[in-house]
XYZ file of N, CA and C in Angstrom:
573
model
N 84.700 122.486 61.560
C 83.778 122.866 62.608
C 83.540 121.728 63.595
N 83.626 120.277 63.174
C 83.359 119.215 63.480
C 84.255 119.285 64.996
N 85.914 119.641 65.063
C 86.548 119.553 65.977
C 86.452 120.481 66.948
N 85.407 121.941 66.561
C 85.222 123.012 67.503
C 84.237 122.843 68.390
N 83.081 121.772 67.719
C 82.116 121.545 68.421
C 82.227 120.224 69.387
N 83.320 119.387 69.051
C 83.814 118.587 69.931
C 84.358 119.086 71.149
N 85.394 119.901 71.277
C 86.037 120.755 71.932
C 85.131 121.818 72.969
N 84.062 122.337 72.478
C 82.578 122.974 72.963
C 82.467 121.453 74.279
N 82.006 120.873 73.498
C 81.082 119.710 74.542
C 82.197 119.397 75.521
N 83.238 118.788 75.093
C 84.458 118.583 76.043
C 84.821 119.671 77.008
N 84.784 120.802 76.967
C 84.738 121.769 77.673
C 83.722 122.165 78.809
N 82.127 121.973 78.016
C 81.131 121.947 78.809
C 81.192 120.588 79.850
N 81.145 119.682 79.416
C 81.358 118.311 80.292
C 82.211 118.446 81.417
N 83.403 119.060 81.073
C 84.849 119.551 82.377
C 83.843 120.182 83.228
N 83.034 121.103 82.622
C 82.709 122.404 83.717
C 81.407 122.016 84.375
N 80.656 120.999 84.057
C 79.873 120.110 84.568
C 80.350 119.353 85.317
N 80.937 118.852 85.101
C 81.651 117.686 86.213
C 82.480 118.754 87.161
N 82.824 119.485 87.126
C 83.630 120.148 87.736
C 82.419 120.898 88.703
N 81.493 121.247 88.064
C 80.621 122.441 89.380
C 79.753 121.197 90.143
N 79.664 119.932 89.424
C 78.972 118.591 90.530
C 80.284 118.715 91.808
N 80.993 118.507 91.367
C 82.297 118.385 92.556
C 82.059 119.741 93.341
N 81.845 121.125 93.113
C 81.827 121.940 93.699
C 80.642 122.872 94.014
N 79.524 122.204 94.171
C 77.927 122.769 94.466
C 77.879 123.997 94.757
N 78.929 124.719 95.654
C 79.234 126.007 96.499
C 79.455 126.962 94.860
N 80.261 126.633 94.159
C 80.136 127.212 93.141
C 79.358 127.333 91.757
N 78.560 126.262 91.924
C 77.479 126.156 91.004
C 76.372 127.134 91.494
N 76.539 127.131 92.907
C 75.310 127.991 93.375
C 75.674 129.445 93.217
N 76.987 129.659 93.267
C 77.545 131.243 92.972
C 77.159 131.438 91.841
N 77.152 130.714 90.713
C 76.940 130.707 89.333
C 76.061 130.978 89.212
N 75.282 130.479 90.146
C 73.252 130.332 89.670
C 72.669 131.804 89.902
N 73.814 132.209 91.432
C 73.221 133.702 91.859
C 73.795 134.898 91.234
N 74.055 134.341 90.210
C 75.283 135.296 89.485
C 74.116 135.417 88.269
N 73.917 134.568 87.648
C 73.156 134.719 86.525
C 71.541 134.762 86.744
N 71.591 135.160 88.363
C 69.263 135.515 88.837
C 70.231 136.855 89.064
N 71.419 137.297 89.304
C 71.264 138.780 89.889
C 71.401 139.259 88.129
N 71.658 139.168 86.849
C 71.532 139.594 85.896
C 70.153 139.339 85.078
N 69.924 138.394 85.558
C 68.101 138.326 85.253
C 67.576 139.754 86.032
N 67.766 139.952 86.847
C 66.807 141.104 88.119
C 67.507 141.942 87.200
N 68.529 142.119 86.866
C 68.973 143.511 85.893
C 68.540 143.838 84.918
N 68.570 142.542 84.301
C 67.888 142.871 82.845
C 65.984 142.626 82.864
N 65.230 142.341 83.862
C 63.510 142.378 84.150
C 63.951 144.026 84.415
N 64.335 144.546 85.519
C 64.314 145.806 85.930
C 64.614 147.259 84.798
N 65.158 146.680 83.991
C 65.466 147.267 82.556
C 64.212 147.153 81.862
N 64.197 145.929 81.514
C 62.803 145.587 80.720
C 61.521 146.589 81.078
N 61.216 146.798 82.776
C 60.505 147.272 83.232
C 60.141 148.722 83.215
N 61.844 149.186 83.186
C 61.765 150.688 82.849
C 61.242 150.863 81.498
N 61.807 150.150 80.705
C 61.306 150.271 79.169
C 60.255 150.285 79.179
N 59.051 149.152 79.164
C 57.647 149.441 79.057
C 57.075 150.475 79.756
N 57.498 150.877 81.073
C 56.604 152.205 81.680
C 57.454 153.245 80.931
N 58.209 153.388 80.646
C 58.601 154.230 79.553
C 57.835 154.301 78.437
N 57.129 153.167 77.737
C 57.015 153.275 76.590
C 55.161 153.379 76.489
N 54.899 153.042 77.906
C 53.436 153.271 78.328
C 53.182 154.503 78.569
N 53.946 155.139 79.381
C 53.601 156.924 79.411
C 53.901 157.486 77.849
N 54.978 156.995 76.878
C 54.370 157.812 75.933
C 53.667 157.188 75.289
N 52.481 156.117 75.028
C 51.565 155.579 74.647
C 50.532 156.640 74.982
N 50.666 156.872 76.267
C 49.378 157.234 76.896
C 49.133 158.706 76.551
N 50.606 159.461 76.219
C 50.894 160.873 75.465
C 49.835 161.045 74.587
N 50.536 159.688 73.653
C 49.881 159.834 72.180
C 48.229 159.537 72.193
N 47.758 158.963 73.249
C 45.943 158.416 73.036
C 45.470 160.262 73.585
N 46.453 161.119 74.807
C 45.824 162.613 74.926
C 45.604 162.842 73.786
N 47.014 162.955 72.467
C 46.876 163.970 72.223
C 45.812 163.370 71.324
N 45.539 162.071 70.630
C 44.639 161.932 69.827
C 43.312 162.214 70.137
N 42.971 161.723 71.540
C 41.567 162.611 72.168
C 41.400 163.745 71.391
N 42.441 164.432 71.662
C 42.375 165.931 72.016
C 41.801 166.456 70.463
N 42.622 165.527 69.838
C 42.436 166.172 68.480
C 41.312 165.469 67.479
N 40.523 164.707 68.142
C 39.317 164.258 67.887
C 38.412 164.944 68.486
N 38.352 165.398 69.954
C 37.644 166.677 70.151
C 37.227 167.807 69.475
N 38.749 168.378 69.297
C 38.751 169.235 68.106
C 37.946 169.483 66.548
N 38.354 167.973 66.439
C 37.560 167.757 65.053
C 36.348 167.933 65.131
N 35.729 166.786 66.661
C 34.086 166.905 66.755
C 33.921 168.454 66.704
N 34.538 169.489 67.161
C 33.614 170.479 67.649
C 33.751 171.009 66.557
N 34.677 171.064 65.352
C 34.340 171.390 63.910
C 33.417 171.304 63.475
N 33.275 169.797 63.494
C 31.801 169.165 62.713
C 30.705 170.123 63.071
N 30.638 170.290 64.921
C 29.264 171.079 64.966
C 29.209 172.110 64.963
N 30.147 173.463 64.532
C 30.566 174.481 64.140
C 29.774 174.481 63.124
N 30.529 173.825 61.536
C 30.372 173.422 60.840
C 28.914 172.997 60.281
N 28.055 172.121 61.183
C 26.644 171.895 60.645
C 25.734 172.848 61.613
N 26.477 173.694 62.612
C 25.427 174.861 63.158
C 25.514 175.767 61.962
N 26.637 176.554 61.458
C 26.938 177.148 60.308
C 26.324 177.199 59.072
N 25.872 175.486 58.630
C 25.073 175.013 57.620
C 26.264 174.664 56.767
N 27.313 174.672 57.115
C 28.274 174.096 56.280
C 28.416 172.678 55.778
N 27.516 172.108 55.124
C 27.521 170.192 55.398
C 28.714 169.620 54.681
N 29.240 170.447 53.707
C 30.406 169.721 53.140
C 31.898 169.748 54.104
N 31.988 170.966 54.994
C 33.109 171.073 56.012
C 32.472 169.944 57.207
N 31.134 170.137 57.777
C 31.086 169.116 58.510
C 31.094 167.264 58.244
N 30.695 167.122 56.925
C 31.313 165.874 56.519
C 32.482 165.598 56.218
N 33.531 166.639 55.895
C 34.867 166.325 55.928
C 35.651 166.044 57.375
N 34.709 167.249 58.418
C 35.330 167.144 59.508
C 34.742 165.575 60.504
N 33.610 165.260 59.851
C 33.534 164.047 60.691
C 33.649 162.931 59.596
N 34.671 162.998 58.453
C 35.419 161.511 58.327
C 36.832 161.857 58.897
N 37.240 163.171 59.343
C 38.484 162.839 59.758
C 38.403 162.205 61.769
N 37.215 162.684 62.186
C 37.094 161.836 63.547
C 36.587 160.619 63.456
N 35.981 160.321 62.236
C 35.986 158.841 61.994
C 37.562 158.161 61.636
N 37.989 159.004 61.142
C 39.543 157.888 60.623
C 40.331 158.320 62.151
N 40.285 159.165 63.243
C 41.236 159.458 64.408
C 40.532 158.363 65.577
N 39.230 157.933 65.465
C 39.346 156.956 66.281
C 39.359 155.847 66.337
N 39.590 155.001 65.451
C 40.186 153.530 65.590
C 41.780 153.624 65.641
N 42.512 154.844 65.245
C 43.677 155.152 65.236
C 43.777 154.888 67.495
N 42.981 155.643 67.778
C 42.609 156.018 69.587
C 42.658 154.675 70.365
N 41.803 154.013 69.295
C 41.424 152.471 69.783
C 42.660 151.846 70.000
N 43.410 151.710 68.875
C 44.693 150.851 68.628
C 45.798 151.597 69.294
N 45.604 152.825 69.856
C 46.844 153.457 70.621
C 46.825 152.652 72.136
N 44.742 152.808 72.410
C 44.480 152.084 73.774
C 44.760 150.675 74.135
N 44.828 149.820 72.900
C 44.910 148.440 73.253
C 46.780 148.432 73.108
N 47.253 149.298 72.555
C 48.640 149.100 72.273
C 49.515 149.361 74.341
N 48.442 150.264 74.586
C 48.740 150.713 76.386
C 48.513 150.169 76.971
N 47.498 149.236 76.903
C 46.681 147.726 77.590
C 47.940 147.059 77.370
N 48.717 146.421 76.292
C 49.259 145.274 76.432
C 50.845 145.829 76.849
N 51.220 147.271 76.968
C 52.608 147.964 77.848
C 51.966 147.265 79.236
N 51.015 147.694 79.711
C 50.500 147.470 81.174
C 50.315 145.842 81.458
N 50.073 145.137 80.481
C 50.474 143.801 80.915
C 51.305 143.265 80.706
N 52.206 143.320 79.737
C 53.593 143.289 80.104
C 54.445 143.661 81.336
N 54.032 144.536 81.364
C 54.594 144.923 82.767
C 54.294 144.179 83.762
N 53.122 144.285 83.922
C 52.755 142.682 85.233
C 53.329 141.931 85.019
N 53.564 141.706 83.447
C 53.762 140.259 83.515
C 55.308 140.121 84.245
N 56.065 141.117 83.874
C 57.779 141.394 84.044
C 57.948 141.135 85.601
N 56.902 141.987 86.370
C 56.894 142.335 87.785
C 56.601 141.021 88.477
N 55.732 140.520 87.984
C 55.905 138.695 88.517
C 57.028 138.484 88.530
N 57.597 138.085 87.312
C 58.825 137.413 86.803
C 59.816 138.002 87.576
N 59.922 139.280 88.066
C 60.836 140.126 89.084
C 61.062 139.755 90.439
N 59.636 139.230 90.970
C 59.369 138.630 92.076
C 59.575 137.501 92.027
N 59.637 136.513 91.110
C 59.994 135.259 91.232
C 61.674 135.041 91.014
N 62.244 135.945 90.442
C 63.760 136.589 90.591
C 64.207 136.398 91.907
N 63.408 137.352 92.644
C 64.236 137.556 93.636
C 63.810 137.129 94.868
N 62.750 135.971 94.590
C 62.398 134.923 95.640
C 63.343 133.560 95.129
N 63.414 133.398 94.414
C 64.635 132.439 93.839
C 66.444 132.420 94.670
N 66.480 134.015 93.896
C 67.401 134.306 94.600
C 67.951 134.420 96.166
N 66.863 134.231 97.000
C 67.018 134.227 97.977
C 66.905 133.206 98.733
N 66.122 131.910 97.898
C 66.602 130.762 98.005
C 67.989 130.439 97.537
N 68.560 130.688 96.647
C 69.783 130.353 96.194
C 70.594 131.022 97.085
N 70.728 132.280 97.678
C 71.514 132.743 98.911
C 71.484 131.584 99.942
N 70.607 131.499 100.742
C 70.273 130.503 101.503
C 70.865 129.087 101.471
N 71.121 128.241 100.379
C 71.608 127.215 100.385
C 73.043 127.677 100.147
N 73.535 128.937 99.147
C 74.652 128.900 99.161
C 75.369 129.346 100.510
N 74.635 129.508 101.707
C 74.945 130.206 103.094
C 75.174 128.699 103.484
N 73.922 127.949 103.648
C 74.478 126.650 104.531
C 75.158 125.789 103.841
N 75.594 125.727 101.945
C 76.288 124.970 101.521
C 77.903 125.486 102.147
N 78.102 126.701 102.316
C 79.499 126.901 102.514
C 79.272 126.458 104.312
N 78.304 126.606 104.859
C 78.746 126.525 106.543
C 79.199 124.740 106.357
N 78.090 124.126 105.567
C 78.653 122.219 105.414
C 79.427 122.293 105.134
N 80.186 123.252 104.532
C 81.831 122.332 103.321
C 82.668 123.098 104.954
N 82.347 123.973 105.450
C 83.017 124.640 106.717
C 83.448 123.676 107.546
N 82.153 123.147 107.805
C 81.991 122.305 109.056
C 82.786 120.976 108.453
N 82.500 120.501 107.511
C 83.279 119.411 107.050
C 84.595 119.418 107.172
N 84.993 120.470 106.817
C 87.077 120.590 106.639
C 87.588 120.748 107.991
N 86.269 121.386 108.964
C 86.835 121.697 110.371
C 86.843 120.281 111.008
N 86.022 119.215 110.805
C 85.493 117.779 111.046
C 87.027 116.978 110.516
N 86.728 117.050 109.509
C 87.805 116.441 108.751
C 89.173 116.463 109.476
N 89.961 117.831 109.629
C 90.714 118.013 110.344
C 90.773 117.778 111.460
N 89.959 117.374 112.272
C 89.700 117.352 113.939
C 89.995 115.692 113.558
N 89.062 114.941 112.708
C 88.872 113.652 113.237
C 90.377 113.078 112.530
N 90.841 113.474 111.392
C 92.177 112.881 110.885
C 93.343 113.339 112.293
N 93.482 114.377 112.758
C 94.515 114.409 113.777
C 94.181 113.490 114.872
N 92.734 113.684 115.161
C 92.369 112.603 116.089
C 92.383 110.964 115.931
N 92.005 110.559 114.877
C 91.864 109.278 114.610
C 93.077 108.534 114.088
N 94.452 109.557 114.511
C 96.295 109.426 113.678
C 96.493 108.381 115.605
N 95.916 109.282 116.636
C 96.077 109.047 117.871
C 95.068 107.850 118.333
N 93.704 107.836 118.268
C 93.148 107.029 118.383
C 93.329 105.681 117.941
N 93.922 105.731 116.486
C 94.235 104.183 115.917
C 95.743 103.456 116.308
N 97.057 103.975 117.175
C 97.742 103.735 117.618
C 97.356 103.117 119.264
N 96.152 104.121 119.585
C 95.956 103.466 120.889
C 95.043 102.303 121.003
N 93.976 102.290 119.994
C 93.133 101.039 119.848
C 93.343 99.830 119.054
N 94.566 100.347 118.211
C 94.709 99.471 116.999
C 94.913 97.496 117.521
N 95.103 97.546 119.128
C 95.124 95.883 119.264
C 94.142 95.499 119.043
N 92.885 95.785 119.051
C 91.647 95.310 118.885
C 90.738 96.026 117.711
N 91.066 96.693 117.242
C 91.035 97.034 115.768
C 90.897 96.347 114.721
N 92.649 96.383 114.571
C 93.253 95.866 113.421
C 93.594 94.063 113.857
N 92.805 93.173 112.551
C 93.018 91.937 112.769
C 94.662 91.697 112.436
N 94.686 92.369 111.815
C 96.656 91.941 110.733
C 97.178 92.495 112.422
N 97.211 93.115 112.682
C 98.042 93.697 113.928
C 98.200 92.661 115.249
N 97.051 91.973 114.892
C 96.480 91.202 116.329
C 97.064 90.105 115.647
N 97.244 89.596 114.557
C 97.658 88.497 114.215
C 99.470 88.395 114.439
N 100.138 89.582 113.688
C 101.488 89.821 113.623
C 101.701 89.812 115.561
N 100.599 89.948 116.390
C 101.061 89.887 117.570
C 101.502 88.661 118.232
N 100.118 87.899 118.117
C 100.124 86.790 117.909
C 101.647 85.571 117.619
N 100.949 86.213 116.440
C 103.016 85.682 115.689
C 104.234 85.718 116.484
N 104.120 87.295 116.772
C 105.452 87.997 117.188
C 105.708 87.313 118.984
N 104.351 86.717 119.499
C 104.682 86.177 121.039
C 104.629 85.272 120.813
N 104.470 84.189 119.835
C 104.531 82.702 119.700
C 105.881 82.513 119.537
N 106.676 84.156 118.496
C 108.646 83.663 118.359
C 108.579 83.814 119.452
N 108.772 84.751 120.610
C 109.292 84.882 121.719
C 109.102 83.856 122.628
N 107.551 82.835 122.765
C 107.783 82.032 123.358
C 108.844 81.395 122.941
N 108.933 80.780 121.723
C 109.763 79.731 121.336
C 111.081 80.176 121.594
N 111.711 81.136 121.520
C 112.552 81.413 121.567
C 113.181 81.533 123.276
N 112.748 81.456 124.008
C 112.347 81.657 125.451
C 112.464 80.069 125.945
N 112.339 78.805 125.073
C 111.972 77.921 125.647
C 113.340 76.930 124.935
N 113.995 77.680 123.851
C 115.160 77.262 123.619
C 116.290 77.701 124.465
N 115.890 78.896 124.652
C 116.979 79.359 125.415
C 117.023 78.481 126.900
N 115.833 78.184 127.467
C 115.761 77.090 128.640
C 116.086 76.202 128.690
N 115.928 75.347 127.270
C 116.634 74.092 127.275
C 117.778 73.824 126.876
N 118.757 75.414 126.834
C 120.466 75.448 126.908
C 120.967 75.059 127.724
């Protein structure tokens, strides 16, 4: 395992060093993995309001059927029935803390959900920073190669025409090169 997890890091390190060298694609990367975040919050999101409407099913129908019960009970003790109405009001005693815990279970679908819907919005305010730089990172690397190219064809011409005062080695080999010619100029005179 020792050499797989070497191989892991060595790999990660390439692709690190490799997306420093290429920012334009680190940022594709970045907007690649906020546009699957927004997929998977927006999922998330359906799920809880999904799972909040049938929360909210289940607290009707338990109302409903705690209603029910109450109006047993007073059926029941109008009737003079006290043993049906004490049965019927421990069963609306045991249906509403059941009601309670359906309600706080719908409370925390509903804040979840906020909470997601932030997190959605901070998605896709992110993301639109990350568009943004990846817009003017590609116009710089644009402008650069168009630069680049302009000033290397230009500066192939420019350094042939300036290079006497430029280049010291050039100015020197000149130097040189008219000191033979004098000399050579002054032998030939005194033939």
């Amino acid at each position: 395992m020792g050499l797989l997890e070497d191989m892991k890091r060595f790999l990660e390190s390439q692709i690190d060093d490799f997306l420093a060298k290429n920012p334009h694609l680190e940022l594709q990367v970045i907007e690649e993995q906020l546009a699957q975040q927004e997929d998977d919050t927006v999922a998330l999101i359906v799920d809880l309001q999904s799972q909040e409407k049938q929360t909210e099913r289940e607290i009707l129908n338990t109302a409903q059927e705690i209603k029910n019960w109450y109006d047993r009970v007073q059926k029941a003790t109008t009737a003079g029935r006290a043993d049906l109405a004490t049965a019927a009001q421990e069963r609306v005693n045991a249906l509403l803390p059941q009601g309670n815990q359906l309600w706080g279970k719908m409370q925390g679908f509903k804040e979840r959900t906020a909470q997601a819907q932030e997190l959605l919005q901070t998605i896709k305010q992110r993301k639109t920073e990350v568009k943004a730089k990846s817009i003017a990172a590609r116009a710089a690397r644009t402008q650069a190669e168009t630069s680049s190219n302009t000033s290397s064809w230009g500066s192939a011409n420019n350094y042939t025409s300036t290079s006497d005062f430029a280049d010291p080695l050039d100015a020197q080999f000149r130097r040189w090169e008219a000191d033979e010619e004098l000399a050579a100029l002054k032998r030939n005179l005194s033939k």
